[in-house]
């Protein structure tokens, strides 16, 4: 679907289970949400927001503990998903208002976070996801449209996209979620600028409630 937006909201999430290409496949709950606003008109990025999500079950996989660096005790003051989504909406609305922006679309690294984590978990918990979670840009697909010679969509990763664009990630915070979101923001700014001058126009949609695939 085609649209014009003032901003993109880079979104990253992690569950208590598998990550990467297996994200959501084990139906584990979301425990981390990280986001950052990218102002498309001024080519600037906003503050990185990182929030832990209190899952119903705090049994963390070894992969999760190692990659995200969390333990069950870290979630003592965390809020459940419904409250985190409210906070996300409020913080996002406030930030966009301060920037003088009104329209935005989510941007994720691939399809899994939206289709295989957020929508299935919300349906299980009888939560109504905000409308913004029904449309998103898949950065891997957008990158491939802009740089088709880089690699196939399935072979792309945040690090490989940054490397293709000659973006240094050495000084980027190595904190889980923050690294991904910050690097994705830098990739988007690079695509927007010379020599690419790329436009984000055709976003993905989740057409039906509880849709999880295929795409």
JSON list of C-alpha atoms in Angstrom, two decimals:
[
{"chain": "A", "resi": 1, "resn": "UNK", "atom": "CA", "xyz": [0.00, 0.00, 0.00]},
{"chain": "A", "resi": 2, "resn": "UNK", "atom": "CA", "xyz": [1.31, 3.48, -0.84]},
{"chain": "A", "resi": 3, "resn": "UNK", "atom": "CA", "xyz": [1.45, 6.37, 1.55]},
{"chain": "A", "resi": 4, "resn": "UNK", "atom": "CA", "xyz": [3.51, 9.37, 2.53]},
{"chain": "A", "resi": 5, "resn": "UNK", "atom": "CA", "xyz": [4.69, 9.72, 6.11]},
{"chain": "A", "resi": 6, "resn": "UNK", "atom": "CA", "xyz": [6.46, 12.44, 8.07]},
{"chain": "A", "resi": 7, "resn": "UNK", "atom": "CA", "xyz": [8.34, 9.93, 10.16]},
{"chain": "A", "resi": 8, "resn": "UNK", "atom": "CA", "xyz": [9.33, 6.32, 10.58]},
{"chain": "A", "resi": 9, "resn": "UNK", "atom": "CA", "xyz": [9.41, 4.67, 13.99]},
{"chain": "A", "resi": 10, "resn": "UNK", "atom": "CA", "xyz": [12.16, 2.06, 14.08]},
{"chain": "A", "resi": 11, "resn": "UNK", "atom": "CA", "xyz": [10.96, -0.79, 16.28]},
{"chain": "A", "resi": 12, "resn": "UNK", "atom": "CA", "xyz": [12.89, -3.70, 17.76]},
{"chain": "A", "resi": 13, "resn": "UNK", "atom": "CA", "xyz": [11.63, -6.40, 20.07]},
{"chain": "A", "resi": 14, "resn": "UNK", "atom": "CA", "xyz": [12.91, -9.53, 21.78]},
{"chain": "A", "resi": 15, "resn": "UNK", "atom": "CA", "xyz": [11.12, -12.44, 23.41]},
{"chain": "A", "resi": 16, "resn": "UNK", "atom": "CA", "xyz": [12.02, -14.74, 26.31]},
{"chain": "A", "resi": 17, "resn": "UNK", "atom": "CA", "xyz": [12.92, -17.41, 23.74]},
{"chain": "A", "resi": 18, "resn": "UNK", "atom": "CA", "xyz": [14.43, -17.63, 20.28]},
{"chain": "A", "resi": 19, "resn": "UNK", "atom": "CA", "xyz": [15.77, -14.68, 18.33]},
{"chain": "A", "resi": 20, "resn": "UNK", "atom": "CA", "xyz": [16.86, -13.86, 14.80]},
{"chain": "A", "resi": 21, "resn": "UNK", "atom": "CA", "xyz": [15.22, -15.95, 12.07]},
{"chain": "A", "resi": 22, "resn": "UNK", "atom": "CA", "xyz": [13.41, -18.01, 14.73]},
{"chain": "A", "resi": 23, "resn": "UNK", "atom": "CA", "xyz": [11.85, -15.03, 16.53]},
{"chain": "A", "resi": 24, "resn": "UNK", "atom": "CA", "xyz": [8.28, -15.90, 17.52]},
{"chain": "A", "resi": 25, "resn": "UNK", "atom": "CA", "xyz": [8.52, -19.51, 16.35]},
{"chain": "A", "resi": 26, "resn": "UNK", "atom": "CA", "xyz": [8.44, -20.83, 19.92]},
{"chain": "A", "resi": 27, "resn": "UNK", "atom": "CA", "xyz": [5.51, -18.56, 20.89]},
{"chain": "A", "resi": 28, "resn": "UNK", "atom": "CA", "xyz": [7.44, -17.06, 23.81]},
{"chain": "A", "resi": 29, "resn": "UNK", "atom": "CA", "xyz": [6.33, -13.70, 25.16]},
{"chain": "A", "resi": 30, "resn": "UNK", "atom": "CA", "xyz": [7.78, -10.29, 24.34]},
{"chain": "A", "resi": 31, "resn": "UNK", "atom": "CA", "xyz": [10.15, -9.03, 27.04]},
{"chain": "A", "resi": 32, "resn": "UNK", "atom": "CA", "xyz": [11.86, -6.07, 25.37]},
{"chain": "A", "resi": 33, "resn": "UNK", "atom": "CA", "xyz": [10.69, -3.21, 23.15]},
{"chain": "A", "resi": 34, "resn": "UNK", "atom": "CA", "xyz": [13.04, -0.56, 21.77]},
{"chain": "A", "resi": 35, "resn": "UNK", "atom": "CA", "xyz": [12.16, 2.27, 19.40]},
{"chain": "A", "resi": 36, "resn": "UNK", "atom": "CA", "xyz": [13.42, 5.49, 17.82]},
{"chain": "A", "resi": 37, "resn": "UNK", "atom": "CA", "xyz": [11.76, 8.16, 15.66]},
{"chain": "A", "resi": 38, "resn": "UNK", "atom": "CA", "xyz": [13.34, 9.00, 12.30]},
{"chain": "A", "resi": 39, "resn": "UNK", "atom": "CA", "xyz": [12.21, 12.39, 10.96]},
{"chain": "A", "resi": 40, "resn": "UNK", "atom": "CA", "xyz": [12.05, 11.87, 7.19]},
{"chain": "A", "resi": 41, "resn": "UNK", "atom": "CA", "xyz": [11.83, 15.56, 6.32]},
{"chain": "A", "resi": 42, "resn": "UNK", "atom": "CA", "xyz": [14.80, 16.72, 8.39]},
{"chain": "A", "resi": 43, "resn": "UNK", "atom": "CA", "xyz": [16.75, 13.45, 8.16]},
{"chain": "A", "resi": 44, "resn": "UNK", "atom": "CA", "xyz": [17.24, 13.32, 11.90]},
{"chain": "A", "resi": 45, "resn": "UNK", "atom": "CA", "xyz": [16.80, 10.63, 14.52]},
{"chain": "A", "resi": 46, "resn": "UNK", "atom": "CA", "xyz": [15.25, 11.03, 17.95]},
{"chain": "A", "resi": 47, "resn": "UNK", "atom": "CA", "xyz": [16.00, 9.54, 21.34]},
{"chain": "A", "resi": 48, "resn": "UNK", "atom": "CA", "xyz": [16.22, 5.77, 21.73]},
{"chain": "A", "resi": 49, "resn": "UNK", "atom": "CA", "xyz": [13.54, 4.39, 24.06]},
{"chain": "A", "resi": 50, "resn": "UNK", "atom": "CA", "xyz": [14.06, 0.99, 25.72]},
{"chain": "A", "resi": 51, "resn": "UNK", "atom": "CA", "xyz": [11.42, -0.71, 27.86]},
{"chain": "A", "resi": 52, "resn": "UNK", "atom": "CA", "xyz": [11.35, -4.13, 29.52]},
{"chain": "A", "resi": 53, "resn": "UNK", "atom": "CA", "xyz": [8.03, -5.97, 29.32]},
{"chain": "A", "resi": 54, "resn": "UNK", "atom": "CA", "xyz": [6.86, -8.18, 32.19]},
{"chain": "A", "resi": 55, "resn": "UNK", "atom": "CA", "xyz": [5.78, -11.50, 30.69]},
{"chain": "A", "resi": 56, "resn": "UNK", "atom": "CA", "xyz": [3.32, -13.84, 32.40]},
{"chain": "A", "resi": 57, "resn": "UNK", "atom": "CA", "xyz": [6.11, -16.40, 32.49]},
{"chain": "A", "resi": 58, "resn": "UNK", "atom": "CA", "xyz": [9.59, -15.14, 33.30]},
{"chain": "A", "resi": 59, "resn": "UNK", "atom": "CA", "xyz": [11.33, -18.36, 32.33]},
{"chain": "A", "resi": 60, "resn": "UNK", "atom": "CA", "xyz": [14.10, -16.98, 30.13]},
{"chain": "A", "resi": 61, "resn": "UNK", "atom": "CA", "xyz": [15.97, -19.09, 27.60]},
{"chain": "A", "resi": 62, "resn": "UNK", "atom": "CA", "xyz": [19.76, -19.25, 27.85]},
{"chain": "A", "resi": 63, "resn": "UNK", "atom": "CA", "xyz": [19.97, -17.52, 24.47]},
{"chain": "A", "resi": 64, "resn": "UNK", "atom": "CA", "xyz": [17.80, -14.69, 25.80]},
{"chain": "A", "resi": 65, "resn": "UNK", "atom": "CA", "xyz": [19.86, -14.28, 28.98]},
{"chain": "A", "resi": 66, "resn": "UNK", "atom": "CA", "xyz": [23.08, -14.21, 26.99]},
{"chain": "A", "resi": 67, "resn": "UNK", "atom": "CA", "xyz": [22.01, -11.95, 24.14]},
{"chain": "A", "resi": 68, "resn": "UNK", "atom": "CA", "xyz": [19.89, -9.46, 26.08]},
{"chain": "A", "resi": 69, "resn": "UNK", "atom": "CA", "xyz": [21.76, -9.68, 29.35]},
{"chain": "A", "resi": 70, "resn": "UNK", "atom": "CA", "xyz": [18.71, -9.89, 31.62]},
{"chain": "A", "resi": 71, "resn": "UNK", "atom": "CA", "xyz": [17.61, -12.01, 34.56]},
{"chain": "A", "resi": 72, "resn": "UNK", "atom": "CA", "xyz": [14.14, -12.51, 36.06]},
{"chain": "A", "resi": 73, "resn": "UNK", "atom": "CA", "xyz": [14.98, -9.96, 38.79]},
{"chain": "A", "resi": 74, "resn": "UNK", "atom": "CA", "xyz": [15.34, -7.23, 36.16]},
{"chain": "A", "resi": 75, "resn": "UNK", "atom": "CA", "xyz": [11.59, -7.41, 35.54]},
{"chain": "A", "resi": 76, "resn": "UNK", "atom": "CA", "xyz": [10.52, -6.58, 39.11]},
{"chain": "A", "resi": 77, "resn": "UNK", "atom": "CA", "xyz": [9.54, -3.04, 38.11]},
{"chain": "A", "resi": 78, "resn": "UNK", "atom": "CA", "xyz": [8.56, -3.83, 34.51]},
{"chain": "A", "resi": 79, "resn": "UNK", "atom": "CA", "xyz": [5.00, -3.34, 33.24]},
{"chain": "A", "resi": 80, "resn": "UNK", "atom": "CA", "xyz": [2.91, -5.93, 31.34]},
{"chain": "A", "resi": 81, "resn": "UNK", "atom": "CA", "xyz": [2.42, -5.66, 27.58]},
{"chain": "A", "resi": 82, "resn": "UNK", "atom": "CA", "xyz": [-0.84, -3.68, 27.70]},
{"chain": "A", "resi": 83, "resn": "UNK", "atom": "CA", "xyz": [0.74, -0.95, 29.86]},
{"chain": "A", "resi": 84, "resn": "UNK", "atom": "CA", "xyz": [3.91, -0.90, 27.75]},
{"chain": "A", "resi": 85, "resn": "UNK", "atom": "CA", "xyz": [1.82, -0.37, 24.61]},
{"chain": "A", "resi": 86, "resn": "UNK", "atom": "CA", "xyz": [0.05, 2.53, 26.32]},
{"chain": "A", "resi": 87, "resn": "UNK", "atom": "CA", "xyz": [3.42, 4.03, 27.28]},
{"chain": "A", "resi": 88, "resn": "UNK", "atom": "CA", "xyz": [4.66, 3.52, 23.72]},
{"chain": "A", "resi": 89, "resn": "UNK", "atom": "CA", "xyz": [1.66, 5.36, 22.30]},
{"chain": "A", "resi": 90, "resn": "UNK", "atom": "CA", "xyz": [1.91, 8.23, 24.77]},
{"chain": "A", "resi": 91, "resn": "UNK", "atom": "CA", "xyz": [5.66, 8.71, 24.40]},
{"chain": "A", "resi": 92, "resn": "UNK", "atom": "CA", "xyz": [5.44, 8.50, 20.61]},
{"chain": "A", "resi": 93, "resn": "UNK", "atom": "CA", "xyz": [2.56, 11.00, 20.37]},
{"chain": "A", "resi": 94, "resn": "UNK", "atom": "CA", "xyz": [4.40, 13.44, 22.61]},
{"chain": "A", "resi": 95, "resn": "UNK", "atom": "CA", "xyz": [7.66, 13.17, 20.67]},
{"chain": "A", "resi": 96, "resn": "UNK", "atom": "CA", "xyz": [6.01, 13.53, 17.26]},
{"chain": "A", "resi": 97, "resn": "UNK", "atom": "CA", "xyz": [4.04, 16.56, 18.51]},
{"chain": "A", "resi": 98, "resn": "UNK", "atom": "CA", "xyz": [7.24, 18.21, 19.71]},
{"chain": "A", "resi": 99, "resn": "UNK", "atom": "CA", "xyz": [8.75, 17.65, 16.26]},
{"chain": "A", "resi": 100, "resn": "UNK", "atom": "CA", "xyz": [5.69, 19.07, 14.52]},
{"chain": "A", "resi": 101, "resn": "UNK", "atom": "CA", "xyz": [5.05, 15.72, 12.83]},
{"chain": "A", "resi": 102, "resn": "UNK", "atom": "CA", "xyz": [1.70, 13.99, 12.57]},
{"chain": "A", "resi": 103, "resn": "UNK", "atom": "CA", "xyz": [1.97, 10.88, 10.39]},
{"chain": "A", "resi": 104, "resn": "UNK", "atom": "CA", "xyz": [4.28, 7.94, 10.93]},
{"chain": "A", "resi": 105, "resn": "UNK", "atom": "CA", "xyz": [4.74, 4.28, 10.13]},
{"chain": "A", "resi": 106, "resn": "UNK", "atom": "CA", "xyz": [6.63, 1.56, 11.96]},
{"chain": "A", "resi": 107, "resn": "UNK", "atom": "CA", "xyz": [9.81, 0.14, 10.45]},
{"chain": "A", "resi": 108, "resn": "UNK", "atom": "CA", "xyz": [11.14, -3.24, 11.53]},
{"chain": "A", "resi": 109, "resn": "UNK", "atom": "CA", "xyz": [14.00, -5.55, 10.61]},
{"chain": "A", "resi": 110, "resn": "UNK", "atom": "CA", "xyz": [11.96, -8.15, 8.76]},
{"chain": "A", "resi": 111, "resn": "UNK", "atom": "CA", "xyz": [8.39, -9.33, 9.35]},
{"chain": "A", "resi": 112, "resn": "UNK", "atom": "CA", "xyz": [8.62, -11.52, 12.43]},
{"chain": "A", "resi": 113, "resn": "UNK", "atom": "CA", "xyz": [8.25, -8.97, 15.24]},
{"chain": "A", "resi": 114, "resn": "UNK", "atom": "CA", "xyz": [4.91, -7.70, 13.96]},
{"chain": "A", "resi": 115, "resn": "UNK", "atom": "CA", "xyz": [3.44, -10.85, 12.45]},
{"chain": "A", "resi": 116, "resn": "UNK", "atom": "CA", "xyz": [4.79, -13.64, 14.67]},
{"chain": "A", "resi": 117, "resn": "UNK", "atom": "CA", "xyz": [5.23, -11.92, 18.03]},
{"chain": "A", "resi": 118, "resn": "UNK", "atom": "CA", "xyz": [3.04, -8.86, 18.60]},
{"chain": "A", "resi": 119, "resn": "UNK", "atom": "CA", "xyz": [-0.17, -9.95, 16.86]},
{"chain": "A", "resi": 120, "resn": "UNK", "atom": "CA", "xyz": [-0.28, -13.55, 18.14]},
{"chain": "A", "resi": 121, "resn": "UNK", "atom": "CA", "xyz": [0.55, -12.47, 21.71]},
{"chain": "A", "resi": 122, "resn": "UNK", "atom": "CA", "xyz": [-2.04, -9.69, 21.67]},
{"chain": "A", "resi": 123, "resn": "UNK", "atom": "CA", "xyz": [-4.70, -12.13, 20.45]},
{"chain": "A", "resi": 124, "resn": "UNK", "atom": "CA", "xyz": [-3.84, -14.63, 23.20]},
{"chain": "A", "resi": 125, "resn": "UNK", "atom": "CA", "xyz": [-4.12, -11.92, 25.85]},
{"chain": "A", "resi": 126, "resn": "UNK", "atom": "CA", "xyz": [-7.24, -10.33, 24.32]},
{"chain": "A", "resi": 127, "resn": "UNK", "atom": "CA", "xyz": [-5.41, -7.05, 23.83]},
{"chain": "A", "resi": 128, "resn": "UNK", "atom": "CA", "xyz": [-6.31, -4.57, 21.12]},
{"chain": "A", "resi": 129, "resn": "UNK", "atom": "CA", "xyz": [-3.14, -3.45, 19.36]},
{"chain": "A", "resi": 130, "resn": "UNK", "atom": "CA", "xyz": [-2.99, 0.24, 18.37]},
{"chain": "A", "resi": 131, "resn": "UNK", "atom": "CA", "xyz": [-3.72, 0.84, 14.67]},
{"chain": "A", "resi": 132, "resn": "UNK", "atom": "CA", "xyz": [-0.06, 1.58, 13.97]},
{"chain": "A", "resi": 133, "resn": "UNK", "atom": "CA", "xyz": [0.76, -2.12, 14.41]},
{"chain": "A", "resi": 134, "resn": "UNK", "atom": "CA", "xyz": [-1.30, -3.02, 11.34]},
{"chain": "A", "resi": 135, "resn": "UNK", "atom": "CA", "xyz": [1.10, -1.36, 8.90]},
{"chain": "A", "resi": 136, "resn": "UNK", "atom": "CA", "xyz": [4.88, -1.30, 8.78]},
{"chain": "A", "resi": 137, "resn": "UNK", "atom": "CA", "xyz": [7.91, -1.09, 6.54]},
{"chain": "A", "resi": 138, "resn": "UNK", "atom": "CA", "xyz": [10.17, -4.13, 6.36]},
{"chain": "A", "resi": 139, "resn": "UNK", "atom": "CA", "xyz": [13.65, -2.56, 6.27]},
{"chain": "A", "resi": 140, "resn": "UNK", "atom": "CA", "xyz": [15.14, -5.66, 4.63]},
{"chain": "A", "resi": 141, "resn": "UNK", "atom": "CA", "xyz": [12.71, -5.40, 1.71]},
{"chain": "A", "resi": 142, "resn": "UNK", "atom": "CA", "xyz": [13.10, -1.62, 1.41]},
{"chain": "A", "resi": 143, "resn": "UNK", "atom": "CA", "xyz": [16.88, -1.96, 1.43]},
{"chain": "A", "resi": 144, "resn": "UNK", "atom": "CA", "xyz": [16.72, -4.63, -1.26]},
{"chain": "A", "resi": 145, "resn": "UNK", "atom": "CA", "xyz": [14.57, -2.36, -3.46]},
{"chain": "A", "resi": 146, "resn": "UNK", "atom": "CA", "xyz": [17.14, 0.39, -3.08]},
{"chain": "A", "resi": 147, "resn": "UNK", "atom": "CA", "xyz": [20.26, -1.80, -3.30]},
{"chain": "A", "resi": 148, "resn": "UNK", "atom": "CA", "xyz": [19.25, -4.96, -5.21]},
{"chain": "A", "resi": 149, "resn": "UNK", "atom": "CA", "xyz": [22.88, -5.91, -5.83]},
{"chain": "A", "resi": 150, "resn": "UNK", "atom": "CA", "xyz": [23.68, -6.21, -2.10]},
{"chain": "A", "resi": 151, "resn": "UNK", "atom": "CA", "xyz": [22.13, -9.61, -1.35]},
{"chain": "A", "resi": 152, "resn": "UNK", "atom": "CA", "xyz": [18.80, -11.41, -1.37]},
{"chain": "A", "resi": 153, "resn": "UNK", "atom": "CA", "xyz": [16.29, -10.27, 1.26]},
{"chain": "A", "resi": 154, "resn": "UNK", "atom": "CA", "xyz": [16.72, -13.53, 3.21]},
{"chain": "A", "resi": 155, "resn": "UNK", "atom": "CA", "xyz": [20.48, -13.00, 3.41]},
{"chain": "A", "resi": 156, "resn": "UNK", "atom": "CA", "xyz": [20.27, -9.45, 4.72]},
{"chain": "A", "resi": 157, "resn": "UNK", "atom": "CA", "xyz": [20.93, -8.51, 8.32]},
{"chain": "A", "resi": 158, "resn": "UNK", "atom": "CA", "xyz": [21.24, -5.17, 10.09]},
{"chain": "A", "resi": 159, "resn": "UNK", "atom": "CA", "xyz": [25.03, -5.54, 10.15]},
{"chain": "A", "resi": 160, "resn": "UNK", "atom": "CA", "xyz": [25.29, -6.55, 6.48]},
{"chain": "A", "resi": 161, "resn": "UNK", "atom": "CA", "xyz": [23.09, -3.61, 5.38]},
{"chain": "A", "resi": 162, "resn": "UNK", "atom": "CA", "xyz": [25.25, -1.20, 7.39]},
{"chain": "A", "resi": 163, "resn": "UNK", "atom": "CA", "xyz": [28.41, -2.75, 5.94]},
{"chain": "A", "resi": 164, "resn": "UNK", "atom": "CA", "xyz": [27.12, -2.41, 2.36]},
{"chain": "A", "resi": 165, "resn": "UNK", "atom": "CA", "xyz": [26.47, 1.28, 2.99]},
{"chain": "A", "resi": 166, "resn": "UNK", "atom": "CA", "xyz": [29.94, 1.66, 4.56]},
{"chain": "A", "resi": 167, "resn": "UNK", "atom": "CA", "xyz": [28.41, 2.72, 7.88]},
{"chain": "A", "resi": 168, "resn": "UNK", "atom": "CA", "xyz": [30.67, 2.29, 10.87]},
{"chain": "A", "resi": 169, "resn": "UNK", "atom": "CA", "xyz": [29.03, 0.63, 13.89]},
{"chain": "A", "resi": 170, "resn": "UNK", "atom": "CA", "xyz": [32.14, 0.64, 16.09]},
{"chain": "A", "resi": 171, "resn": "UNK", "atom": "CA", "xyz": [30.97, 3.57, 18.20]},
{"chain": "A", "resi": 172, "resn": "UNK", "atom": "CA", "xyz": [27.36, 2.37, 18.39]},
{"chain": "A", "resi": 173, "resn": "UNK", "atom": "CA", "xyz": [26.21, 1.32, 21.84]},
{"chain": "A", "resi": 174, "resn": "UNK", "atom": "CA", "xyz": [26.55, -2.45, 22.11]},
{"chain": "A", "resi": 175, "resn": "UNK", "atom": "CA", "xyz": [23.45, -2.73, 24.30]},
{"chain": "A", "resi": 176, "resn": "UNK", "atom": "CA", "xyz": [20.93, -5.26, 22.99]},
{"chain": "A", "resi": 177, "resn": "UNK", "atom": "CA", "xyz": [18.12, -3.54, 21.13]},
{"chain": "A", "resi": 178, "resn": "UNK", "atom": "CA", "xyz": [19.83, -0.16, 21.25]},
{"chain": "A", "resi": 179, "resn": "UNK", "atom": "CA", "xyz": [22.51, -1.31, 18.78]},
{"chain": "A", "resi": 180, "resn": "UNK", "atom": "CA", "xyz": [19.87, -2.65, 16.37]},
{"chain": "A", "resi": 181, "resn": "UNK", "atom": "CA", "xyz": [17.61, 0.40, 16.52]},
{"chain": "A", "resi": 182, "resn": "UNK", "atom": "CA", "xyz": [20.46, 2.92, 16.28]},
{"chain": "A", "resi": 183, "resn": "UNK", "atom": "CA", "xyz": [22.00, 1.10, 13.32]},
{"chain": "A", "resi": 184, "resn": "UNK", "atom": "CA", "xyz": [18.62, 0.80, 11.56]},
{"chain": "A", "resi": 185, "resn": "UNK", "atom": "CA", "xyz": [18.13, 4.55, 11.99]},
{"chain": "A", "resi": 186, "resn": "UNK", "atom": "CA", "xyz": [21.54, 5.18, 10.42]},
{"chain": "A", "resi": 187, "resn": "UNK", "atom": "CA", "xyz": [20.69, 2.83, 7.52]},
{"chain": "A", "resi": 188, "resn": "UNK", "atom": "CA", "xyz": [17.43, 4.71, 6.86]},
{"chain": "A", "resi": 189, "resn": "UNK", "atom": "CA", "xyz": [19.19, 8.09, 6.87]},
{"chain": "A", "resi": 190, "resn": "UNK", "atom": "CA", "xyz": [21.77, 6.73, 4.44]},
{"chain": "A", "resi": 191, "resn": "UNK", "atom": "CA", "xyz": [19.07, 5.45, 2.07]},
{"chain": "A", "resi": 192, "resn": "UNK", "atom": "CA", "xyz": [17.34, 8.84, 2.17]},
{"chain": "A", "resi": 193, "resn": "UNK", "atom": "CA", "xyz": [20.49, 10.74, 1.22]},
{"chain": "A", "resi": 194, "resn": "UNK", "atom": "CA", "xyz": [22.70, 10.94, -1.87]},
{"chain": "A", "resi": 195, "resn": "UNK", "atom": "CA", "xyz": [23.30, 8.92, -3.96]},
{"chain": "A", "resi": 196, "resn": "UNK", "atom": "CA", "xyz": [20.22, 6.81, -3.14]},
{"chain": "A", "resi": 197, "resn": "UNK", "atom": "CA", "xyz": [17.50, 9.43, -2.45]},
{"chain": "A", "resi": 198, "resn": "UNK", "atom": "CA", "xyz": [15.22, 6.54, -1.58]},
{"chain": "A", "resi": 199, "resn": "UNK", "atom": "CA", "xyz": [11.55, 7.10, -0.74]},
{"chain": "A", "resi": 200, "resn": "UNK", "atom": "CA", "xyz": [9.60, 4.91, 1.67]},
{"chain": "A", "resi": 201, "resn": "UNK", "atom": "CA", "xyz": [6.24, 4.56, -0.09]},
{"chain": "A", "resi": 202, "resn": "UNK", "atom": "CA", "xyz": [4.95, 0.98, -0.13]},
{"chain": "A", "resi": 203, "resn": "UNK", "atom": "CA", "xyz": [4.33, -0.34, 3.36]},
{"chain": "A", "resi": 204, "resn": "UNK", "atom": "CA", "xyz": [3.30, -3.81, 4.47]},
{"chain": "A", "resi": 205, "resn": "UNK", "atom": "CA", "xyz": [-0.11, -4.40, 6.00]},
{"chain": "A", "resi": 206, "resn": "UNK", "atom": "CA", "xyz": [-1.56, -6.90, 8.43]},
{"chain": "A", "resi": 207, "resn": "UNK", "atom": "CA", "xyz": [-4.92, -7.25, 6.74]},
{"chain": "A", "resi": 208, "resn": "UNK", "atom": "CA", "xyz": [-6.84, -9.27, 9.26]},
{"chain": "A", "resi": 209, "resn": "UNK", "atom": "CA", "xyz": [-6.92, -9.49, 13.00]},
{"chain": "A", "resi": 210, "resn": "UNK", "atom": "CA", "xyz": [-4.73, -12.34, 14.29]},
{"chain": "A", "resi": 211, "resn": "UNK", "atom": "CA", "xyz": [-3.01, -12.78, 10.91]},
{"chain": "A", "resi": 212, "resn": "UNK", "atom": "CA", "xyz": [0.39, -14.40, 11.44]},
{"chain": "A", "resi": 213, "resn": "UNK", "atom": "CA", "xyz": [1.41, -15.42, 7.90]},
{"chain": "A", "resi": 214, "resn": "UNK", "atom": "CA", "xyz": [2.24, -16.28, 5.27]},
{"chain": "A", "resi": 215, "resn": "UNK", "atom": "CA", "xyz": [3.45, -13.07, 3.62]}
]
